[in-house]
PDB file of C-alpha atoms in Angstrom:
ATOM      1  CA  UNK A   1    -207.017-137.380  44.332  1.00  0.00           C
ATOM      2  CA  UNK A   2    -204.306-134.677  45.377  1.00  0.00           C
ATOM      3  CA  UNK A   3    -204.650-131.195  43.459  1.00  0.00           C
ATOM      4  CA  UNK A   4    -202.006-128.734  42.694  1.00  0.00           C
ATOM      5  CA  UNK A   5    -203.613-125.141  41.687  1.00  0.00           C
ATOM      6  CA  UNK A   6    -202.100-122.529  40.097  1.00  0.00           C
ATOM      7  CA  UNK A   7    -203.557-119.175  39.172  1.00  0.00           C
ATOM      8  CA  UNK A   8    -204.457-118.923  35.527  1.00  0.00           C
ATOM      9  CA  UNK A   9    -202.596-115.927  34.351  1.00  0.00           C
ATOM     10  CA  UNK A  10    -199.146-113.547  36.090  1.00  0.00           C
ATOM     11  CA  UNK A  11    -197.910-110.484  34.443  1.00  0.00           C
ATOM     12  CA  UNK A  12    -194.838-109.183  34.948  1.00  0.00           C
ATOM     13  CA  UNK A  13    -192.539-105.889  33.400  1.00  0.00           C
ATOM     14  CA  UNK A  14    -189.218-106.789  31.938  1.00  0.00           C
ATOM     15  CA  UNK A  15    -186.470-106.523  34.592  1.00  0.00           C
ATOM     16  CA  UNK A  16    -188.665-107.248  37.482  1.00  0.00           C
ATOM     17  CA  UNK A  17    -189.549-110.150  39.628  1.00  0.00           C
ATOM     18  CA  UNK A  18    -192.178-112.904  38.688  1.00  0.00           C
ATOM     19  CA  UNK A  19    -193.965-114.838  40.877  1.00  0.00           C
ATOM     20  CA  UNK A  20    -195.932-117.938  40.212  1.00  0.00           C
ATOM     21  CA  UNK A  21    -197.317-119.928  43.004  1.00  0.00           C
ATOM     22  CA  UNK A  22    -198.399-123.871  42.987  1.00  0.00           C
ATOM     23  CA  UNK A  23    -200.879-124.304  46.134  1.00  0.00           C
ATOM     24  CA  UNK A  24    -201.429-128.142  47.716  1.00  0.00           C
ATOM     25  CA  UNK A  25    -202.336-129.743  50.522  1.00  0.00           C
ATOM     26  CA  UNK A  26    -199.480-129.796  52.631  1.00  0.00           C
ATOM     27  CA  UNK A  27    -197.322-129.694  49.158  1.00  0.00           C
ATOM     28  CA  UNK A  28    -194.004-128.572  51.550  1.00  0.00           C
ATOM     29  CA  UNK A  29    -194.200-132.235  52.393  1.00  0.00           C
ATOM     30  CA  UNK A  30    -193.675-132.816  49.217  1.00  0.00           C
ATOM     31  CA  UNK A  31    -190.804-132.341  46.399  1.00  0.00           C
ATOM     32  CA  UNK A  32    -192.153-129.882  43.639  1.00  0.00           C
ATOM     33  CA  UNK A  33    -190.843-129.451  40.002  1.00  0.00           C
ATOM     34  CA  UNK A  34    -191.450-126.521  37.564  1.00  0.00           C
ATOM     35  CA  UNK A  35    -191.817-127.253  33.592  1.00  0.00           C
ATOM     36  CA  UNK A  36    -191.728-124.135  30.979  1.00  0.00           C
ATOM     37  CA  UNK A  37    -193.642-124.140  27.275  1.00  0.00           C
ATOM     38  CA  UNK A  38    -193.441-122.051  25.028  1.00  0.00           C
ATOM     39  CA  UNK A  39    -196.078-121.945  22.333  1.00  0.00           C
ATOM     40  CA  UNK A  40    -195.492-125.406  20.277  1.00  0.00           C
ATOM     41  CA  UNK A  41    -192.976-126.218  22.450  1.00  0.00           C
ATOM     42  CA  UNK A  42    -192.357-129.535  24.499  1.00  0.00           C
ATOM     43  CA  UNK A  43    -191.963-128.515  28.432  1.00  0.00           C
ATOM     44  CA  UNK A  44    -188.760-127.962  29.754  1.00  0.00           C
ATOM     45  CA  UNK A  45    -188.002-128.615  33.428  1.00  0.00           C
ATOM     46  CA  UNK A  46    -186.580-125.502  35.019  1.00  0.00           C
ATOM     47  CA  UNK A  47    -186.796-126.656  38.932  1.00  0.00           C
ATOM     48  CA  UNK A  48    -186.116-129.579  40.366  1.00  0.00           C
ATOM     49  CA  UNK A  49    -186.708-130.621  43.643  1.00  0.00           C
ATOM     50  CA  UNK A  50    -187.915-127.761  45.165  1.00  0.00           C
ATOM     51  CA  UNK A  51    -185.232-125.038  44.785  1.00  0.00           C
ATOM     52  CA  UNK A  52    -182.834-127.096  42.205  1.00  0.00           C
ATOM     53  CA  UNK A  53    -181.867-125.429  38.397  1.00  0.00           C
ATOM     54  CA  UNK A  54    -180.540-128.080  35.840  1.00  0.00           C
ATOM     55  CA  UNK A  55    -177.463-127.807  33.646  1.00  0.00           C
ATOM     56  CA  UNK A  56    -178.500-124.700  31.184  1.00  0.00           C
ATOM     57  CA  UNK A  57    -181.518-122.614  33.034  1.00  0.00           C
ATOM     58  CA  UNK A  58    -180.403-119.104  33.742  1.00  0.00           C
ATOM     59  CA  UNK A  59    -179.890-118.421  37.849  1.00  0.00           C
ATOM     60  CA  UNK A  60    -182.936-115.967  37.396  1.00  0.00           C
ATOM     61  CA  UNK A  61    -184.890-118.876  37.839  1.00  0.00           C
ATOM     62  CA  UNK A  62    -185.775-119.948  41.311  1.00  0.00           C
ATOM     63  CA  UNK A  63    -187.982-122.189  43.353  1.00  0.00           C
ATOM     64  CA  UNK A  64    -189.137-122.417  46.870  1.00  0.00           C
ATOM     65  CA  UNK A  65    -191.553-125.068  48.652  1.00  0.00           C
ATOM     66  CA  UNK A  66    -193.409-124.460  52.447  1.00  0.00           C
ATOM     67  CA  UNK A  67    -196.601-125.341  54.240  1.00  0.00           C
ATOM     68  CA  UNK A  68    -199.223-125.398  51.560  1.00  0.00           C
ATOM     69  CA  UNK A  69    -197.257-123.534  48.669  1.00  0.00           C
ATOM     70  CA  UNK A  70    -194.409-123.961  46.165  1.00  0.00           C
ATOM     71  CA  UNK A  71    -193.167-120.854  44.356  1.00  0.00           C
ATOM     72  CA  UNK A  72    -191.290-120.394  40.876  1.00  0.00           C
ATOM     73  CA  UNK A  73    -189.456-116.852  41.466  1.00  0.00           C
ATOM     74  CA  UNK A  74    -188.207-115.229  37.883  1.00  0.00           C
ATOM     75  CA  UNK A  75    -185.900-111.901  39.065  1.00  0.00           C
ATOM     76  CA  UNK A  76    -185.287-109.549  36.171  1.00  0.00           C
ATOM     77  CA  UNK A  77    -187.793-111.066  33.738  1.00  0.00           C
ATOM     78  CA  UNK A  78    -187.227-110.776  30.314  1.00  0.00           C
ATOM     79  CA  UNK A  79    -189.169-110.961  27.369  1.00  0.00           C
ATOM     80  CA  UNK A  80    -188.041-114.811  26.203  1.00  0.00           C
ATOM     81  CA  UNK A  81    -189.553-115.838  29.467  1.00  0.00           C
ATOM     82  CA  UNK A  82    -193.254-115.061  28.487  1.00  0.00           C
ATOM     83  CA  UNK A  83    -194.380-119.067  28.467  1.00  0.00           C
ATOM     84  CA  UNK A  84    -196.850-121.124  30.037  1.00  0.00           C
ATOM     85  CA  UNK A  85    -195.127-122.791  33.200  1.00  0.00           C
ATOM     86  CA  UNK A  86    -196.858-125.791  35.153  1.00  0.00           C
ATOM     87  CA  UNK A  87    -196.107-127.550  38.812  1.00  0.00           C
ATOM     88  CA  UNK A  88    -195.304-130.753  39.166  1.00  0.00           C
ATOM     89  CA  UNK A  89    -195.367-133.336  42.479  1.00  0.00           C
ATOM     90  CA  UNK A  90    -195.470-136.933  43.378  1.00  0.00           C
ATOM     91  CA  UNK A  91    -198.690-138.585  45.659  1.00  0.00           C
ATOM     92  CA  UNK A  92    -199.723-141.079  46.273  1.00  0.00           C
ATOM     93  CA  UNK A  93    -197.920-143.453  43.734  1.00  0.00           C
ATOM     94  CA  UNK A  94    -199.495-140.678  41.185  1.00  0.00           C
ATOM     95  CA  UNK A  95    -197.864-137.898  39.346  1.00  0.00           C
ATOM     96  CA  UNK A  96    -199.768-134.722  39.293  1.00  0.00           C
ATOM     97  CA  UNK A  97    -199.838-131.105  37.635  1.00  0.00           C
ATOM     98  CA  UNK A  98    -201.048-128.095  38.383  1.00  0.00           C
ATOM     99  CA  UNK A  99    -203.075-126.540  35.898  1.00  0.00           C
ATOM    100  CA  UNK A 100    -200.393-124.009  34.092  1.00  0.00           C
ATOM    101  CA  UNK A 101    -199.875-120.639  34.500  1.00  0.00           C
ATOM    102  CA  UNK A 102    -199.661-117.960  31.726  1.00  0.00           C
ATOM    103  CA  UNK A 103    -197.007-115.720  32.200  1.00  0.00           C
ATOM    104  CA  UNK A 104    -197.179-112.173  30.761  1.00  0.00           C
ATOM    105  CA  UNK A 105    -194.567-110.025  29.792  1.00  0.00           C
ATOM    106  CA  UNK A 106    -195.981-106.445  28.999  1.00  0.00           C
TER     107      UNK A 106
ATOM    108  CA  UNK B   1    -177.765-135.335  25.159  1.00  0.00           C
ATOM    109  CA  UNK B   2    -180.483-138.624  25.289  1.00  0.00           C
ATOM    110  CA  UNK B   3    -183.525-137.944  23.121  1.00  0.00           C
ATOM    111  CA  UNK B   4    -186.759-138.708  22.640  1.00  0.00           C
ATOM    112  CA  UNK B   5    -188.907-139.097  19.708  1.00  0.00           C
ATOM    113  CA  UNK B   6    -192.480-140.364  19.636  1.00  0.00           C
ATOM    114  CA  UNK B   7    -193.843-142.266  16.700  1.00  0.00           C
ATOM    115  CA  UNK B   8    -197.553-143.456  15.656  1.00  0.00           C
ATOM    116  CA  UNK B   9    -200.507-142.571  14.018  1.00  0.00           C
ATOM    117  CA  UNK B  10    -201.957-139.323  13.835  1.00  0.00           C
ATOM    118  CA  UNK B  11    -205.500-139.915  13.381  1.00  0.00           C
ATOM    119  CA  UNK B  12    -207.530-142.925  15.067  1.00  0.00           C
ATOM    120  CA  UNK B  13    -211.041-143.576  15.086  1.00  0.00           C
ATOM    121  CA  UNK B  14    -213.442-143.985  18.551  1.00  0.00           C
ATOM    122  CA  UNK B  15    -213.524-146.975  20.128  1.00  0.00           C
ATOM    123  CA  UNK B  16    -210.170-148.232  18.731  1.00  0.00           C
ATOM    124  CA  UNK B  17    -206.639-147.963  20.650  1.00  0.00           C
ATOM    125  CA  UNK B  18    -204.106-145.643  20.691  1.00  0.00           C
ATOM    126  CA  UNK B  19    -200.825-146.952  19.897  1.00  0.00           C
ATOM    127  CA  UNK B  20    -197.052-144.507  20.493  1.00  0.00           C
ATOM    128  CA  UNK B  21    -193.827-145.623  20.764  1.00  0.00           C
ATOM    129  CA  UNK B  22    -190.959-143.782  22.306  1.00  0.00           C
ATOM    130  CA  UNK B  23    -187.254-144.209  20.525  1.00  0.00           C
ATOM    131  CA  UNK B  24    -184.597-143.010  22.561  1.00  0.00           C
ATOM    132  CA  UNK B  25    -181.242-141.923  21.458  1.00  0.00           C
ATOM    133  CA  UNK B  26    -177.650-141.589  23.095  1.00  0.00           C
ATOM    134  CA  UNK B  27    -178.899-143.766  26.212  1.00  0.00           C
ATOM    135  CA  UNK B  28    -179.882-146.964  27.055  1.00  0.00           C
ATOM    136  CA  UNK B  29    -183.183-147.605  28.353  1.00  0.00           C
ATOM    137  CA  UNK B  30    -181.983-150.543  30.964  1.00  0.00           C
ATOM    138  CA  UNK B  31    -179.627-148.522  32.666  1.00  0.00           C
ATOM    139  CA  UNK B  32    -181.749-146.916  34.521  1.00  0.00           C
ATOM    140  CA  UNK B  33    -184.751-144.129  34.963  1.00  0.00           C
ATOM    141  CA  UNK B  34    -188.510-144.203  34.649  1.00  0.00           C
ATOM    142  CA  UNK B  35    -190.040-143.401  30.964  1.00  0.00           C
ATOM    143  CA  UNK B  36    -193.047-141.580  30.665  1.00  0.00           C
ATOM    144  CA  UNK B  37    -196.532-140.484  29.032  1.00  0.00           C
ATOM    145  CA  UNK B  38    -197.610-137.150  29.125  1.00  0.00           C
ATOM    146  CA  UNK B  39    -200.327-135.929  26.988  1.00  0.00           C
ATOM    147  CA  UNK B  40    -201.740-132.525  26.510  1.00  0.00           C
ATOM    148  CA  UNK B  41    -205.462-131.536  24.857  1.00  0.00           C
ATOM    149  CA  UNK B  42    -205.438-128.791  22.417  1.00  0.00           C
ATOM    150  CA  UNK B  43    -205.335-125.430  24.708  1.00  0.00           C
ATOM    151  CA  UNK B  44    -205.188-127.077  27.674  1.00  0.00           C
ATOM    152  CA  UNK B  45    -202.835-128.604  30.424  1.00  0.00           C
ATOM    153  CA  UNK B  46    -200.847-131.355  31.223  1.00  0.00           C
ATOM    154  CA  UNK B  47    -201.998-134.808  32.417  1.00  0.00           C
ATOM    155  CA  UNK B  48    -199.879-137.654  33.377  1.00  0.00           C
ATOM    156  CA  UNK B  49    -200.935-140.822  31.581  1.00  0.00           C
ATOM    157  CA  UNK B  50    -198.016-143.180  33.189  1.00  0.00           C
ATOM    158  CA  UNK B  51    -194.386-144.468  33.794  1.00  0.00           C
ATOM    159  CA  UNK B  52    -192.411-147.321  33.189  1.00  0.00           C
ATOM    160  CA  UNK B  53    -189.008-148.901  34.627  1.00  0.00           C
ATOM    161  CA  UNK B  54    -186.982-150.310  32.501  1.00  0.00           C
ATOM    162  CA  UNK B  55    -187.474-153.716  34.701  1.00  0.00           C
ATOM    163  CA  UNK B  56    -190.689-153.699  33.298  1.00  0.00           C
ATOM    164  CA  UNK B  57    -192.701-151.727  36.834  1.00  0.00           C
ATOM    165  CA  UNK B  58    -195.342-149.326  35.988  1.00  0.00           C
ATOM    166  CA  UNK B  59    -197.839-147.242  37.195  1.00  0.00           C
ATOM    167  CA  UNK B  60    -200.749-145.680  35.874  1.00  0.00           C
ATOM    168  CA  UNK B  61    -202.539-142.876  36.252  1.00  0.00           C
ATOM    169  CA  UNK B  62    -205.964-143.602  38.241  1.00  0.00           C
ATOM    170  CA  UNK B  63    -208.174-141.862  35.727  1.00  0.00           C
ATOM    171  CA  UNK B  64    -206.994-143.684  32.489  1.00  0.00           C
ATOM    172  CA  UNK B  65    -205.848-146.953  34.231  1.00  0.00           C
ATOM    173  CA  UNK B  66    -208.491-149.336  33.322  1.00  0.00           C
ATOM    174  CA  UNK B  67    -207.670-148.571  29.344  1.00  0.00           C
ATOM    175  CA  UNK B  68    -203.539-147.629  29.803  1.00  0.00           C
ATOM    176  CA  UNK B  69    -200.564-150.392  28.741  1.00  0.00           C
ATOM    177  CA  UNK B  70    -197.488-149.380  28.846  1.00  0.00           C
ATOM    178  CA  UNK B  71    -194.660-151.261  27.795  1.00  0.00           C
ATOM    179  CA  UNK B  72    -190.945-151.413  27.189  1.00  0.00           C
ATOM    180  CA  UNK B  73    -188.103-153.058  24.441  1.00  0.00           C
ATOM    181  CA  UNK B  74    -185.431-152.690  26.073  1.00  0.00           C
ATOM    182  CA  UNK B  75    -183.447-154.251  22.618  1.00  0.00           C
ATOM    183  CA  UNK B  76    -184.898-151.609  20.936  1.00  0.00           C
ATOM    184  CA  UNK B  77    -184.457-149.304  23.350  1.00  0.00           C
ATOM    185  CA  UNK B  78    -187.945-148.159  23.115  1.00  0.00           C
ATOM    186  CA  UNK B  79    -191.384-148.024  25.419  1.00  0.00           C
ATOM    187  CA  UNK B  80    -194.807-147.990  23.891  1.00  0.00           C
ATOM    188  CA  UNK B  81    -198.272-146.516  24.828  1.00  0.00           C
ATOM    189  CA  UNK B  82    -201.877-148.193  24.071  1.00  0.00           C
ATOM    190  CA  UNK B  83    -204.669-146.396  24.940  1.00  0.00           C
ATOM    191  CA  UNK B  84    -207.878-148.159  23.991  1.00  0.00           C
ATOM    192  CA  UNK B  85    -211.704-147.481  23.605  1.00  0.00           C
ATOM    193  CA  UNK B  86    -210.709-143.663  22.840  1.00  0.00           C
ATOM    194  CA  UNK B  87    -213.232-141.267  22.150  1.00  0.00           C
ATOM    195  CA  UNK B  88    -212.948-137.252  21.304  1.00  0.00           C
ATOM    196  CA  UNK B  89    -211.871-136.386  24.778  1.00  0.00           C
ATOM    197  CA  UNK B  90    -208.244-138.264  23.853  1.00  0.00           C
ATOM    198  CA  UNK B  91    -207.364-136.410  21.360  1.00  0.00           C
ATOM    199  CA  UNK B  92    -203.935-134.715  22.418  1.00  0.00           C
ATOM    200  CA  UNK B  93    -200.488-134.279  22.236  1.00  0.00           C
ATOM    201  CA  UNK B  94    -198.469-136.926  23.245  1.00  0.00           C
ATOM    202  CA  UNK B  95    -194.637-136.669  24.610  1.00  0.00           C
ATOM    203  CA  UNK B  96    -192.462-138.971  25.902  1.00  0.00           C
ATOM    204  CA  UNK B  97    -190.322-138.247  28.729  1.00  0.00           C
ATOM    205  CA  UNK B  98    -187.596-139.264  30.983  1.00  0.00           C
ATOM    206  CA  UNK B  99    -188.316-139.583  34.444  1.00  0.00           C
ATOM    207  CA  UNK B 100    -185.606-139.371  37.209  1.00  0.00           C
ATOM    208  CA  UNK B 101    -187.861-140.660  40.691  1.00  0.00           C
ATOM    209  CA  UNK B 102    -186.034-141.088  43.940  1.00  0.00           C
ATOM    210  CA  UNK B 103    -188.341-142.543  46.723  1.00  0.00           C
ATOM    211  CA  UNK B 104    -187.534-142.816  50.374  1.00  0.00           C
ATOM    212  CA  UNK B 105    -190.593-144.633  52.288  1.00  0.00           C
ATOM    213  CA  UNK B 106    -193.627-143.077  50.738  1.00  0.00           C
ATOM    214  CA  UNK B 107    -191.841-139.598  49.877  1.00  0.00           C
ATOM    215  CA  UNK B 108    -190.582-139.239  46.040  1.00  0.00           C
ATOM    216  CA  UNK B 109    -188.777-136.618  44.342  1.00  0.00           C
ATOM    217  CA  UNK B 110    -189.588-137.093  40.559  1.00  0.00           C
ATOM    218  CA  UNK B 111    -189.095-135.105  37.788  1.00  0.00           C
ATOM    219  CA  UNK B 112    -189.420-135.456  33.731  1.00  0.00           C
ATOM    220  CA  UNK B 113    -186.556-134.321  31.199  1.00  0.00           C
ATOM    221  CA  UNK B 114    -185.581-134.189  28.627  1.00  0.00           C
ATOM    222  CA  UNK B 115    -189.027-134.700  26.639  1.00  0.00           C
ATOM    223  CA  UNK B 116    -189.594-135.630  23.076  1.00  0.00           C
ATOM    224  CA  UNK B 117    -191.007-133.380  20.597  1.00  0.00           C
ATOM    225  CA  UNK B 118    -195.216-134.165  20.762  1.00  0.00           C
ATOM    226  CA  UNK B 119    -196.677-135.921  18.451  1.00  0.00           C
ATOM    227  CA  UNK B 120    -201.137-135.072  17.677  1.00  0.00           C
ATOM    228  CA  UNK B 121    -203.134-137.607  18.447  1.00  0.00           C
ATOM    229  CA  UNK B 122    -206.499-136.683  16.777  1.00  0.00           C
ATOM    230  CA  UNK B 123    -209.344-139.093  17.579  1.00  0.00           C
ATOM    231  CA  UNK B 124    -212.020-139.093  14.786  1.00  0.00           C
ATOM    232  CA  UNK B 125    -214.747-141.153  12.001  1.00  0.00           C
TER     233      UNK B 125
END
């Protein structure tokens, strides 16, 4: 089965730059998709595609997708972005999720 | 704005099945998309369960397969989920989604939005 991996927990200080990586097997072969939750939440797709925002999500949220990795970029963080935020990508006629990352904002 | 919201029982005992259905709003189920069932254990991640075309396709994750039906009413405008033979480890939230997927040869683009609201599954005597 294909595996997406995500590191468990990010901190970040309001107003700077967030990082959260997504690491798979050859994963910039592959489209990936980024999901935010906030506590009791339903997820809410914030990338699309790789590097694509929908209608609604602020332009400080970006996404990139090469060799092994996919990355969700936040620039100038704010406080309503501290959330849990999970990969997404299609194998193998499966879907699959990374594991969720906790994203601090202290 | 299309919306979701699951229905079903809260509370179902081991060895029985799970049954959900999805009701969506402001869009019609046969033109078009995937519809899917994503589940979540308390504290933990996300998991796939499984997606349905409005034709009637579907596909399954490999790890629930064997117990996972899901269906679709397209008069209704509606898709279900059974689960059966749960146990403990199925307890869960359980959301509904839309799916947009986009395939050329073996490579897909897919994504899920919007999703429904959750609804907790707890499985228990």
């Amino acid at each position: 089965s294909y595996d997406l991996t995500q590191p468990p927990s990010v901190s970040v200080s309001p107003g700077q730059t967030a990082s959260i990586t997504c690491s798979g097997d050859k994963l910039g072969d592959k489209y990936a998709s980024w999901y935010q939750q906030k506590p009791g939440q339903s997820p809410v797709l914030v990338i699309y595609q790789d590097d694509k925002r929908p209608s609604g999500i602020p332009e400080r949220f970006s996404g990139s997708n090469s060799g092994n990795t996919a990355t969700l970029t936040i620039s100038g963080t704010q406080a309503m972005d501290e959330a849990d935020y999970y990969c997404q990508a299609w194998d193998s006629s499966t879907v699959v999720f990374g594991g969720g990352t906790k994203l601090t904002v202290l | 704005q299309v919306q979701l919201q699951e229905s079903g029982p809260g509370l179902v005992k081991p060895s029985e099945t799970l049954s959900l259905t999805c009701t969506v709003s402001d869009y019609s189920i046969s033109s078009g998309y995937y519809w899917g069932w994503i589940r979540q254990p308390p504290g933990k991640g996300l998991e796939w369960i499984g997606s349905i075309y409005h034709s009637g396709s579907t596909y399954y994750n490999p790890s629930l397969k064997s117990r996972v039906t899901i269906s679709v009413d397209t008069s209704k405008n509606q898709f279900s989920l059974n689960l059966s033979s749960v146990t403990a480890a199925d307890t869960a939230v359980y959301y509904c989604a839309r799916e947009f997927r986009d395939c050329s040869g073996t490579r897909c683009r897919n994504w899920f939005g919007p999703w429904g609201q959750g609804t907790l599954v707890t499985v228990s005597s």
